[in-house]
XYZ file of C-alpha atoms in Angstrom:
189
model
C 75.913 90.145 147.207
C 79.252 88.977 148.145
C 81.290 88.455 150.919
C 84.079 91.320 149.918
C 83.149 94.921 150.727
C 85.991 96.057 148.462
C 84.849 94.101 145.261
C 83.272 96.066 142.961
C 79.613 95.411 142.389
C 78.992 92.860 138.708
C 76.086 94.653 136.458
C 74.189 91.649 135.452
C 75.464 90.418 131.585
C 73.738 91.949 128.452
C 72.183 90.313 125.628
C 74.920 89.310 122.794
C 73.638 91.586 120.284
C 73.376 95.115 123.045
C 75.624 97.651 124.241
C 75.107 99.317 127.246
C 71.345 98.771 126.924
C 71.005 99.858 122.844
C 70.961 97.506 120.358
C 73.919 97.110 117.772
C 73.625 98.512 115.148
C 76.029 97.606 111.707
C 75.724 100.037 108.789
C 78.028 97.573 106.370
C 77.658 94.235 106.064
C 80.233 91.427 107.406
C 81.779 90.888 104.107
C 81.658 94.224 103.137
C 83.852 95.332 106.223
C 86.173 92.220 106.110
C 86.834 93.241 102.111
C 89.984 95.068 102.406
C 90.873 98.415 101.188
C 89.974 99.771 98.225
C 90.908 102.857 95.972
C 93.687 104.060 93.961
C 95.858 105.144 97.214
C 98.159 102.524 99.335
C 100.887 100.973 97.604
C 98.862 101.294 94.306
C 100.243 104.476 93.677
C 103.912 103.582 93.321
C 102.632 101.315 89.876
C 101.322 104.781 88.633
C 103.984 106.499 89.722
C 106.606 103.890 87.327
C 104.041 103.715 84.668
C 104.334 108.192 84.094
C 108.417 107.899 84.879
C 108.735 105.095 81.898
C 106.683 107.670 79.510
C 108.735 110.168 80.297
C 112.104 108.151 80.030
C 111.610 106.443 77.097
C 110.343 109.847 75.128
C 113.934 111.161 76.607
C 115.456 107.899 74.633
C 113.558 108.632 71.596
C 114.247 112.072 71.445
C 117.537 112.183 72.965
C 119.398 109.116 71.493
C 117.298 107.763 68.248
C 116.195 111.049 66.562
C 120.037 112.706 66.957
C 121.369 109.049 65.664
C 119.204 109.038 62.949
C 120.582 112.649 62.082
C 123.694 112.787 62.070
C 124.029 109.415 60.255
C 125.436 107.256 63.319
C 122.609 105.019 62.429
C 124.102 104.144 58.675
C 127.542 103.550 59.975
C 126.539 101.512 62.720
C 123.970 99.189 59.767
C 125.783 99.523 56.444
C 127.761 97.064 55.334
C 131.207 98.054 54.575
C 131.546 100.795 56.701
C 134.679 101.218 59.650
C 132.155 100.523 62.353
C 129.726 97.839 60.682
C 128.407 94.679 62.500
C 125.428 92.128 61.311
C 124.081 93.206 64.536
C 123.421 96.299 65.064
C 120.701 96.460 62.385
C 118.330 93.930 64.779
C 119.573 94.983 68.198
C 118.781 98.463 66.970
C 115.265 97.615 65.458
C 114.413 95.487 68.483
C 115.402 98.713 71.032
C 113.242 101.322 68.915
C 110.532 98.781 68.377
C 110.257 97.297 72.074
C 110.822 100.965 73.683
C 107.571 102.031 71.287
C 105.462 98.750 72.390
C 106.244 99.587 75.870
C 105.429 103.212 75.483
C 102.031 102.425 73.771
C 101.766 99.542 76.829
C 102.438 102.001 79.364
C 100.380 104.991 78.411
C 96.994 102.206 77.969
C 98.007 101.379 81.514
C 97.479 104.847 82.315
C 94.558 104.806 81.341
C 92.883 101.897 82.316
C 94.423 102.948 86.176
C 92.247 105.704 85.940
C 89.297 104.398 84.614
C 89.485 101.583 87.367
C 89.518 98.767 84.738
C 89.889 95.308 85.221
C 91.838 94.709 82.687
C 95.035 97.526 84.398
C 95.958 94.262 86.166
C 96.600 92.144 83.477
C 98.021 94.870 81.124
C 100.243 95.536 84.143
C 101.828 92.263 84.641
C 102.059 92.153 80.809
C 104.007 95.713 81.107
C 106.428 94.260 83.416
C 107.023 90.621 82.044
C 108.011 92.135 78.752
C 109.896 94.931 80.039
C 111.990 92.379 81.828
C 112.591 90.137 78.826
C 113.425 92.769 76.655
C 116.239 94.214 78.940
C 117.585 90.484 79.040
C 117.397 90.016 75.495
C 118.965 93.633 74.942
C 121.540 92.752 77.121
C 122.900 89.028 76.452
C 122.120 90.412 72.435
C 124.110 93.504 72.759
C 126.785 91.410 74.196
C 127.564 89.697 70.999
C 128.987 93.319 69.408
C 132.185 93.633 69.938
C 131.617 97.791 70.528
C 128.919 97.087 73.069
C 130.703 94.120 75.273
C 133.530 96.921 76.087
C 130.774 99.294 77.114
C 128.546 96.980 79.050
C 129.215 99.095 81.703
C 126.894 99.326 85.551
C 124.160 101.345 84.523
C 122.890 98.523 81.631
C 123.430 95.593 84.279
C 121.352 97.865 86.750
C 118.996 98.576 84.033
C 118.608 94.689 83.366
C 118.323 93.946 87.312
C 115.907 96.936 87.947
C 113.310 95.370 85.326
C 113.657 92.394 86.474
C 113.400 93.575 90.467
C 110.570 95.470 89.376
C 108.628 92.035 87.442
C 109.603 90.184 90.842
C 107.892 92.516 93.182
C 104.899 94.367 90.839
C 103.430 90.765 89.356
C 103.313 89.330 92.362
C 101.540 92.547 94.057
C 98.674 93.008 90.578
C 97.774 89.240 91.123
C 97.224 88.740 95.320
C 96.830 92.332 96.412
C 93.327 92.539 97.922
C 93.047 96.666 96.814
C 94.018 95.515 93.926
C 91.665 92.807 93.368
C 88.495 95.394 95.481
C 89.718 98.677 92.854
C 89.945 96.661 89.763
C 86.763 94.202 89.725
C 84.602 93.878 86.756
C 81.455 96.291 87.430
């Protein structure tokens, strides 16, 4: 006993592996409990979240700006030669907005997908999504440039267009490849 009648009285020291007299019991494993999360919740929702919003914008772009150009003929004087607002341009830079808004459409709605269906591959399709969303604004952009209609009307929203694809490529692409729920939601089964 010692000398101080103040001191509170020291149980003697358990075994490592007790607590309070019961052993410890672990219903996971170690590496199961040091895996990380895993799910489609967290920050893996915000992905999802872009992946609906671009379906839904770029169905607004087809139905709102191609199908009314293609009516009322804006199309034909914009890519026939000889007409008052003709340029060797428009004919590609038009072709490569249609065509790369309906590879990223078919892209994003197989994303959708494979999110739900938890497959490995919703990674990789991801980062694809978002590398070639981000090239084809800067292509768009530098290319549309080159008209002489468009370089008056390169106005803020297609520089923040261009900068919010590539934003998005600089923060998503890093996230799909070193996210641990990422990595835990999307392994091969």
């Amino acid at each position: 006993m010692s000398e101080n009648p103040y001191q509170a009285p020291v149980p003697p020291p358990l075994p490592a592996n007790q607590y309070a007299g019961e052993p410890l019991v672990f219903r996971s494993t170690k590496e199961e409990r040091n895996r990380g999360p895993e799910g489609l919740g967290g920050w893996l929702i915000l992905p999802m979240i872009g992946l609906a919003l671009t379906v839904l914008k770029i169905l607004g772009y087809f139905g709102n700006q191609v199908a009314p150009m293609v009516a009322d003929g804006t199309y034909a004087l914009l890519t026939t030669p000889g007409s008052e607002h003709y340029h060797p341009l428009w004919w590609p830079l038009l072709l490569l907005e249609g065509g790369g808004n309906g590879v990223l459409l078919v892209m994003a709605l197989v994303a959708i997908c494979l999110y739900f269906m938890r497959s490995r591959w919703f990674p990789r399709l991801h980062i694809t999504f978002m590398l070639t969303n981000a090239v084809l604004m800067l292509v768009l952009f530098f290319f549309g440039a080159k008209i002489p209609a468009l370089m008056e009307a390169h106005d803020a929203q297609a520089v923040s267009d261009m900068t919010r694809g590539l934003v998005g490529a600089a923060i998503w692409v890093p996230y799909m490849l070193t996210s641990k729920r990422v990595r835990n939601t999307f392994r091969p089964r």
